[in-house]
Amino acid sequence: MATAIGLAAAWVWIGRLPSSGSPASIPETGPAPVKRSAAADRIVRITAEQQKVIGVEVEPVRLEPETILVRVPGRIAPDETRFAFITPRAPGIVHSVSVRIGQDVKAGDVLATIESSLVGQARLDLLTNLQAYDVALAQARWQEMILRNTNELIERLKAEDTPEQIHQKFADKPVGINRGLLLTAYTAHRLAKANLGRKSDLFDQEIIRGQQLEETKARFDSDLAAYQTLLDQTGYETGLANIRAQQALRQAETAVLVAREKLQVLGVDPDDDDYLPKGLMQPVPAAAESAGLQAQTAAALAAAPTQVRRPSSKVPASLYKLKAPFAGTILDRELVVPGVAVEIANRIFTLANLDHVWIEANINPSNLVHLRNDRHVDVRFTSDAYPEQEFEAKVLYSGDMVIEKTQTVTMLARAENPEHLLKPGMYIDVTVAVHSDHKVPSVPSNALLSDDDRWIAFVRIGPEEFELRDVKTRGPGEARAAVFSGLNPGEDVVTHGAFKLKAELIRMASSDSPS
């Protein structure tokens, strides 16, 4: 009891010690106390024993990078890069529906099948053009072989190979009708040349007259002119026929590509279609085909079969499939059943991949400066649905347009959602922590006290003296708060017991005021 009375008596003297530190008694009655200075009004003096009683604890001000906290409400939204409205690419009649709301699907899974006359006509057009392309390709191959072999034959004729040598060399090389025309003219030319040689010998021996020699020479010149004309004409016409064949091939190829594109616009992949023949590929461009043929032998070219395009008889030409473009979950489905007519504007299914979601939060524009470097930003959020669980996200976008009604900008962050706990539309509490590289004085958050529209803190300036400081800060953080003025690194700031020191300072000020 005596100890308690002593402590109570000692508490009365807090803040009333003279500047020298020696105790002095203050009578209950007598002259009014001397007015304290402004600096003295901000100092609380308390003994070590009293500090222990009220639990005063201090911690030095540290110099460390600032962490800025921004707390805002937010909501869960689907990742728009993995969110799709599945609509029919061609109008038609629903044939079957394969999925339900909430069902998980993989990329390429069939969601529904639809019968469409547009798709049927596009498929038939593609088959027709493919067949025409096969014919044009075979013709182009044939004409290219004919041209190459004809040019080679003309070179051998000009080199005056014997007919036996030519027959042996071109026995397995297609030349077309040029073989008969050229060899016939070549044989006639050789015969005329031989006749002219014999007549020349006979004329030299004076066996025949000069008139007979002249007649033979005239026939030789005529045959030679016809033979040379045939060589030139055959080379030109064969080259022209090859050009026409290659042009026809390019036209057929273009028609196939256009037909393929029309089918793809309607949502059907020509290379993965049950109606079209398996292994159907895009036609090889004529230039590439020609380059490839140059490296092949004539025999291989002659033996190359033409591809036959035959449709499947099991699948109607008008039936096509709606497939999932990516793996995800069916979030919504229109009331579609077999027999219902659908148009290209109908959103038959809503598909989203919820393995990760977006976090949408409205941020005050004044905080945008802190979000410039995404590497220094941590986003955490909680939901009332999971009160004991905290989720993390990574900033994707910090907004470039201010929403007029709220005068905020939208921040987007991405959160992993492997267990699909986070549902689109769910409201959440978002905390954005921005870690700065710039070091500033830092104190524990509980060292700061709110005093109307300002922040204050108590600093130990002596073993039994504590000074009130006005502090400029952004406010308490989760654990620590950055201080921009009022505190210096190394000073001891009160972290526990500051409220009691503030209360005593107020009591001292009221007791010093004249009654």
mmCIF file of C-alpha atoms in Angstrom, residues 175-433:
data_model
loop_
_atom_site.group_PDB
_atom_site.id
_atom_site.type_symbol
_atom_site.label_atom_id
_atom_site.label_comp_id
_atom_site.label_asym_id
_atom_site.label_seq_id
_atom_site.Cartn_x
_atom_site.Cartn_y
_atom_site.Cartn_z
ATOM 1 C CA VAL A 175 8.292 -36.140 -125.960
ATOM 2 C CA GLY A 176 4.679 -36.350 -127.143
ATOM 3 C CA ILE A 177 3.881 -35.774 -130.798
ATOM 4 C CA ASN A 178 7.128 -33.853 -131.146
ATOM 5 C CA ARG A 179 9.009 -37.157 -131.356
ATOM 6 C CA GLY A 180 7.323 -38.184 -134.589
ATOM 7 C CA LEU A 181 7.374 -34.732 -136.163
ATOM 8 C CA LEU A 182 10.998 -33.991 -135.405
ATOM 9 C CA LEU A 183 12.395 -37.440 -136.190
ATOM 10 C CA THR A 184 10.461 -37.604 -139.478
ATOM 11 C CA ALA A 185 11.776 -34.198 -140.526
ATOM 12 C CA TYR A 186 15.263 -35.111 -139.300
ATOM 13 C CA THR A 187 15.276 -38.359 -141.277
ATOM 14 C CA ALA A 188 14.106 -36.560 -144.411
ATOM 15 C CA HIS A 189 16.785 -33.947 -143.890
ATOM 16 C CA ARG A 190 19.500 -36.621 -143.541
ATOM 17 C CA LEU A 191 18.235 -38.392 -146.682
ATOM 18 C CA ALA A 192 18.237 -35.153 -148.661
ATOM 19 C CA LYS A 193 21.733 -34.430 -147.448
ATOM 20 C CA ALA A 194 22.906 -37.917 -148.475
ATOM 21 C CA ASN A 195 21.298 -37.576 -151.933
ATOM 22 C CA LEU A 196 23.015 -34.268 -152.439
ATOM 23 C CA GLY A 197 26.346 -35.852 -151.547
ATOM 24 C CA ARG A 198 25.872 -38.714 -154.016
ATOM 25 C CA LYS A 199 24.758 -36.424 -156.828
ATOM 26 C CA SER A 200 27.751 -34.229 -156.165
ATOM 27 C CA ASP A 201 30.054 -37.242 -156.584
ATOM 28 C CA LEU A 202 28.319 -38.298 -159.791
ATOM 29 C CA PHE A 203 28.570 -34.785 -161.130
ATOM 30 C CA ASP A 204 32.250 -34.690 -160.350
ATOM 31 C CA GLN A 205 32.623 -37.955 -162.309
ATOM 32 C CA GLU A 206 30.623 -36.368 -165.155
ATOM 33 C CA ILE A 207 28.053 -39.110 -164.923
ATOM 34 C CA ILE A 208 25.123 -36.745 -164.478
ATOM 35 C CA ARG A 209 24.460 -33.324 -165.830
ATOM 36 C CA GLY A 210 24.558 -30.132 -163.844
ATOM 37 C CA GLN A 211 20.801 -29.693 -164.098
ATOM 38 C CA GLN A 212 20.199 -32.854 -162.051
ATOM 39 C CA LEU A 213 22.638 -31.647 -159.424
ATOM 40 C CA GLU A 214 20.896 -28.287 -159.215
ATOM 41 C CA GLU A 215 17.501 -29.980 -158.832
ATOM 42 C CA THR A 216 18.856 -32.167 -156.014
ATOM 43 C CA LYS A 217 20.436 -29.140 -154.278
ATOM 44 C CA ALA A 218 17.157 -27.231 -154.510
ATOM 45 C CA ARG A 219 15.273 -30.072 -152.868
ATOM 46 C CA PHE A 220 17.929 -30.234 -150.133
ATOM 47 C CA ASP A 221 17.648 -26.510 -149.426
ATOM 48 C CA SER A 222 13.851 -26.778 -149.307
ATOM 49 C CA ASP A 223 13.966 -29.726 -146.902
ATOM 50 C CA LEU A 224 16.578 -27.963 -144.755
ATOM 51 C CA ALA A 225 14.430 -24.818 -144.481
ATOM 52 C CA ALA A 226 11.381 -26.895 -143.555
ATOM 53 C CA TYR A 227 13.417 -28.851 -141.020
ATOM 54 C CA GLN A 228 14.864 -25.732 -139.349
ATOM 55 C CA THR A 229 11.434 -24.095 -139.331
ATOM 56 C CA LEU A 230 10.013 -27.181 -137.643
ATOM 57 C CA LEU A 231 12.755 -27.063 -134.989
ATOM 58 C CA ASP A 232 12.026 -23.430 -134.209
ATOM 59 C CA GLN A 233 8.259 -23.860 -134.278
ATOM 60 C CA THR A 234 8.325 -27.009 -132.158
ATOM 61 C CA GLY A 235 10.478 -25.352 -129.490
ATOM 62 C CA TYR A 236 8.266 -22.265 -129.425
ATOM 63 C CA GLU A 237 4.934 -24.134 -129.365
ATOM 64 C CA THR A 238 6.152 -26.570 -126.713
ATOM 65 C CA GLY A 239 7.331 -23.683 -124.507
ATOM 66 C CA LEU A 240 4.029 -21.862 -125.061
ATOM 67 C CA ALA A 241 2.059 -24.996 -124.164
ATOM 68 C CA ASN A 242 4.098 -25.295 -120.950
ATOM 69 C CA ILE A 243 3.428 -21.642 -120.058
ATOM 70 C CA ARG A 244 -0.292 -22.187 -120.577
ATOM 71 C CA ALA A 245 -0.224 -25.329 -118.446
ATOM 72 C CA GLN A 246 1.617 -23.552 -115.624
ATOM 73 C CA GLN A 247 -0.815 -20.641 -115.844
ATOM 74 C CA ALA A 248 -3.751 -23.028 -115.642
ATOM 75 C CA LEU A 249 -2.115 -24.656 -112.611
ATOM 76 C CA ARG A 250 -1.758 -21.293 -110.854
ATOM 77 C CA GLN A 251 -5.374 -20.453 -111.594
ATOM 78 C CA ALA A 252 -6.498 -23.822 -110.237
ATOM 79 C CA GLU A 253 -4.337 -23.317 -107.172
ATOM 80 C CA THR A 254 -5.854 -19.871 -106.541
ATOM 81 C CA ALA A 255 -9.342 -21.321 -106.863
ATOM 82 C CA VAL A 256 -8.491 -23.969 -104.253
ATOM 83 C CA LEU A 257 -7.050 -21.406 -101.846
ATOM 84 C CA VAL A 258 -10.134 -19.200 -102.227
ATOM 85 C CA ALA A 259 -12.427 -22.179 -101.611
ATOM 86 C CA ARG A 260 -10.391 -23.160 -98.544
ATOM 87 C CA GLU A 261 -10.583 -19.621 -97.187
ATOM 88 C CA LYS A 262 -14.363 -19.510 -97.657
ATOM 89 C CA LEU A 263 -14.675 -22.744 -95.706
ATOM 90 C CA GLN A 264 -12.430 -21.439 -92.919
ATOM 91 C CA VAL A 265 -14.497 -18.247 -92.693
ATOM 92 C CA LEU A 266 -17.478 -20.482 -91.993
ATOM 93 C CA GLY A 267 -15.619 -22.105 -89.103
ATOM 94 C CA VAL A 268 -14.515 -25.343 -90.794
ATOM 95 C CA ASP A 269 -10.871 -26.373 -90.911
ATOM 96 C CA PRO A 270 -10.306 -28.050 -94.318
ATOM 97 C CA ASP A 271 -7.352 -30.016 -92.937
ATOM 98 C CA ASP A 272 -9.401 -31.447 -90.052
ATOM 99 C CA ASP A 273 -12.808 -32.165 -91.500
ATOM 100 C CA ASP A 274 -14.758 -35.420 -91.465
ATOM 101 C CA TYR A 275 -16.330 -34.767 -94.847
ATOM 102 C CA LEU A 276 -13.209 -33.924 -96.819
ATOM 103 C CA PRO A 277 -10.617 -36.638 -97.558
ATOM 104 C CA LYS A 278 -8.037 -37.264 -94.851
ATOM 105 C CA GLY A 279 -4.589 -35.857 -95.361
ATOM 106 C CA LEU A 280 -5.953 -32.971 -97.418
ATOM 107 C CA MET A 281 -3.291 -30.308 -97.567
ATOM 108 C CA GLN A 282 -2.962 -26.959 -99.237
ATOM 109 C CA PRO A 283 -1.845 -27.157 -102.896
ATOM 110 C CA VAL A 284 1.846 -26.698 -103.548
ATOM 111 C CA PRO A 285 2.512 -23.369 -105.302
ATOM 112 C CA ALA A 286 3.325 -23.797 -108.984
ATOM 113 C CA ALA A 287 6.775 -22.258 -108.624
ATOM 114 C CA ALA A 288 7.734 -24.654 -105.827
ATOM 115 C CA GLU A 289 6.244 -27.556 -107.770
ATOM 116 C CA SER A 290 8.292 -26.594 -110.813
ATOM 117 C CA ALA A 291 11.489 -26.330 -108.780
ATOM 118 C CA GLY A 292 10.847 -29.745 -107.324
ATOM 119 C CA LEU A 293 10.264 -31.288 -110.701
ATOM 120 C CA GLN A 294 13.556 -30.009 -112.017
ATOM 121 C CA ALA A 295 15.340 -32.297 -109.566
ATOM 122 C CA GLN A 296 13.384 -35.395 -110.515
ATOM 123 C CA THR A 297 13.924 -37.774 -113.348
ATOM 124 C CA ALA A 298 11.470 -38.009 -116.213
ATOM 125 C CA ALA A 299 10.600 -41.553 -115.268
ATOM 126 C CA ALA A 300 9.655 -40.526 -111.723
ATOM 127 C CA LEU A 301 7.562 -37.672 -113.073
ATOM 128 C CA ALA A 302 5.792 -39.941 -115.502
ATOM 129 C CA ALA A 303 5.027 -42.418 -112.726
ATOM 130 C CA ALA A 304 3.704 -39.775 -110.283
ATOM 131 C CA PRO A 305 -0.003 -40.499 -109.745
ATOM 132 C CA THR A 306 -2.640 -37.800 -109.565
ATOM 133 C CA GLN A 307 -4.337 -37.529 -106.174
ATOM 134 C CA VAL A 308 -7.976 -38.528 -106.174
ATOM 135 C CA ARG A 309 -10.268 -36.324 -104.059
ATOM 136 C CA ARG A 310 -13.212 -38.323 -102.764
ATOM 137 C CA PRO A 311 -15.572 -37.044 -100.047
ATOM 138 C CA SER A 312 -16.583 -39.176 -97.103
ATOM 139 C CA SER A 313 -19.994 -40.753 -97.505
ATOM 140 C CA LYS A 314 -20.670 -40.979 -93.752
ATOM 141 C CA VAL A 315 -20.907 -37.265 -92.937
ATOM 142 C CA PRO A 316 -23.395 -34.871 -94.585
ATOM 143 C CA ALA A 317 -21.743 -32.053 -96.460
ATOM 144 C CA SER A 318 -23.847 -29.480 -94.589
ATOM 145 C CA LEU A 319 -22.899 -30.619 -91.045
ATOM 146 C CA TYR A 320 -20.153 -28.735 -89.208
ATOM 147 C CA LYS A 321 -18.854 -28.645 -85.629
ATOM 148 C CA LEU A 322 -18.523 -25.863 -83.091
ATOM 149 C CA LYS A 323 -15.269 -26.557 -81.222
ATOM 150 C CA ALA A 324 -13.713 -25.096 -78.080
ATOM 151 C CA PRO A 325 -10.885 -22.723 -79.093
ATOM 152 C CA PHE A 326 -9.063 -23.344 -75.792
ATOM 153 C CA ALA A 327 -9.388 -25.356 -72.598
ATOM 154 C CA GLY A 328 -11.834 -23.865 -70.125
ATOM 155 C CA THR A 329 -15.206 -24.031 -68.405
ATOM 156 C CA ILE A 330 -18.643 -23.484 -69.933
ATOM 157 C CA LEU A 331 -19.963 -20.505 -67.948
ATOM 158 C CA ASP A 332 -23.213 -20.011 -69.856
ATOM 159 C CA ARG A 333 -25.300 -21.608 -72.584
ATOM 160 C CA GLU A 334 -28.289 -20.449 -74.569
ATOM 161 C CA LEU A 335 -31.412 -22.547 -74.621
ATOM 162 C CA VAL A 336 -30.428 -24.453 -77.749
ATOM 163 C CA VAL A 337 -31.624 -27.957 -78.530
ATOM 164 C CA PRO A 338 -31.622 -30.017 -81.737
ATOM 165 C CA GLY A 339 -33.892 -28.427 -84.327
ATOM 166 C CA VAL A 340 -33.436 -24.815 -83.154
ATOM 167 C CA ALA A 341 -32.407 -22.337 -85.859
ATOM 168 C CA VAL A 342 -29.342 -20.255 -84.986
ATOM 169 C CA GLU A 343 -27.794 -17.186 -86.572
ATOM 170 C CA ILE A 344 -24.262 -15.824 -86.466
ATOM 171 C CA ALA A 345 -25.325 -13.296 -83.793
ATOM 172 C CA ASN A 346 -26.356 -16.009 -81.302
ATOM 173 C CA ARG A 347 -23.946 -16.495 -78.355
ATOM 174 C CA ILE A 348 -24.559 -20.179 -77.919
ATOM 175 C CA PHE A 349 -21.864 -20.720 -75.269
ATOM 176 C CA THR A 350 -19.713 -18.587 -72.971
ATOM 177 C CA LEU A 351 -16.320 -20.186 -72.384
ATOM 178 C CA ALA A 352 -13.609 -19.061 -69.974
ATOM 179 C CA ASN A 353 -10.360 -20.504 -68.703
ATOM 180 C CA LEU A 354 -10.407 -19.947 -64.933
ATOM 181 C CA ASP A 355 -6.929 -21.326 -64.222
ATOM 182 C CA HIS A 356 -6.027 -17.683 -63.759
ATOM 183 C CA VAL A 357 -8.265 -14.637 -63.352
ATOM 184 C CA TRP A 358 -7.965 -10.884 -63.463
ATOM 185 C CA ILE A 359 -8.236 -8.559 -60.485
ATOM 186 C CA GLU A 360 -9.927 -5.234 -61.224
ATOM 187 C CA ALA A 361 -9.433 -2.376 -58.738
ATOM 188 C CA ASN A 362 -10.068 1.347 -59.033
ATOM 189 C CA ILE A 363 -6.954 3.309 -58.022
ATOM 190 C CA ASN A 364 -6.721 7.000 -57.228
ATOM 191 C CA PRO A 365 -4.643 8.705 -59.967
ATOM 192 C CA SER A 366 -2.301 10.109 -57.314
ATOM 193 C CA ASN A 367 -1.080 6.572 -56.640
ATOM 194 C CA LEU A 368 -0.229 5.811 -60.267
ATOM 195 C CA VAL A 369 3.283 7.183 -59.855
ATOM 196 C CA HIS A 370 3.993 4.334 -57.443
ATOM 197 C CA LEU A 371 2.878 1.642 -59.909
ATOM 198 C CA ARG A 372 5.276 2.444 -62.733
ATOM 199 C CA ASN A 373 7.710 -0.334 -61.925
ATOM 200 C CA ASP A 374 5.707 -3.555 -61.699
ATOM 201 C CA ARG A 375 8.712 -5.450 -60.291
ATOM 202 C CA HIS A 376 8.410 -3.489 -57.033
ATOM 203 C CA VAL A 377 4.645 -3.952 -56.629
ATOM 204 C CA ASP A 378 2.988 -6.718 -54.630
ATOM 205 C CA VAL A 379 -0.759 -7.230 -54.902
ATOM 206 C CA ARG A 380 -2.583 -9.240 -52.265
ATOM 207 C CA PHE A 381 -6.289 -9.591 -51.735
ATOM 208 C CA THR A 382 -8.836 -11.344 -49.553
ATOM 209 C CA SER A 383 -12.434 -12.398 -50.012
ATOM 210 C CA ASP A 384 -15.275 -12.820 -47.542
ATOM 211 C CA ALA A 385 -15.771 -16.284 -49.038
ATOM 212 C CA TYR A 386 -12.333 -17.331 -47.721
ATOM 213 C CA PRO A 387 -11.705 -15.105 -44.668
ATOM 214 C CA GLU A 388 -8.595 -16.967 -43.534
ATOM 215 C CA GLN A 389 -6.900 -17.107 -46.921
ATOM 216 C CA GLU A 390 -4.860 -14.437 -48.685
ATOM 217 C CA PHE A 391 -4.241 -14.497 -52.440
ATOM 218 C CA GLU A 392 -1.497 -12.914 -54.517
ATOM 219 C CA ALA A 393 -1.565 -11.275 -57.936
ATOM 220 C CA LYS A 394 0.794 -9.569 -60.380
ATOM 221 C CA VAL A 395 0.057 -6.163 -61.903
ATOM 222 C CA LEU A 396 -0.720 -6.277 -65.636
ATOM 223 C CA TYR A 397 -1.928 -2.761 -66.332
ATOM 224 C CA SER A 398 -2.193 0.401 -64.271
ATOM 225 C CA GLY A 399 -4.669 2.327 -66.421
ATOM 226 C CA ASP A 400 -4.388 5.176 -68.893
ATOM 227 C CA MET A 401 -7.899 6.614 -68.697
ATOM 228 C CA VAL A 402 -9.687 8.186 -65.731
ATOM 229 C CA ILE A 403 -13.239 6.997 -65.126
ATOM 230 C CA GLU A 404 -15.270 10.197 -65.155
ATOM 231 C CA LYS A 405 -17.849 9.238 -62.522
ATOM 232 C CA THR A 406 -15.400 7.948 -59.919
ATOM 233 C CA GLN A 407 -12.266 9.891 -60.949
ATOM 234 C CA THR A 408 -10.223 6.712 -60.633
ATOM 235 C CA VAL A 409 -8.255 4.511 -62.997
ATOM 236 C CA THR A 410 -8.621 0.767 -63.384
ATOM 237 C CA MET A 411 -5.705 -1.406 -62.305
ATOM 238 C CA LEU A 412 -5.585 -4.960 -63.643
ATOM 239 C CA ALA A 413 -3.662 -7.765 -61.982
ATOM 240 C CA ARG A 414 -3.458 -11.472 -62.760
ATOM 241 C CA ALA A 415 -3.929 -14.141 -60.087
ATOM 242 C CA GLU A 416 -3.367 -17.862 -60.384
ATOM 243 C CA ASN A 417 -6.520 -19.858 -59.705
ATOM 244 C CA PRO A 418 -5.621 -23.564 -59.984
ATOM 245 C CA GLU A 419 -8.447 -24.726 -57.703
ATOM 246 C CA HIS A 420 -11.017 -22.345 -59.241
ATOM 247 C CA LEU A 421 -11.770 -20.820 -55.834
ATOM 248 C CA LEU A 422 -11.970 -17.321 -57.313
ATOM 249 C CA LYS A 423 -15.196 -16.762 -59.227
ATOM 250 C CA PRO A 424 -15.755 -13.977 -61.783
ATOM 251 C CA GLY A 425 -17.896 -11.251 -60.252
ATOM 252 C CA MET A 426 -16.673 -11.885 -56.692
ATOM 253 C CA TYR A 427 -15.927 -8.735 -54.634
ATOM 254 C CA ILE A 428 -12.593 -8.605 -52.824
ATOM 255 C CA ASP A 429 -10.401 -6.328 -50.671
ATOM 256 C CA VAL A 430 -7.182 -5.443 -52.481
ATOM 257 C CA THR A 431 -3.925 -4.303 -50.895
ATOM 258 C CA VAL A 432 -1.245 -2.924 -53.201
ATOM 259 C CA ALA A 433 2.224 -2.767 -51.640
#
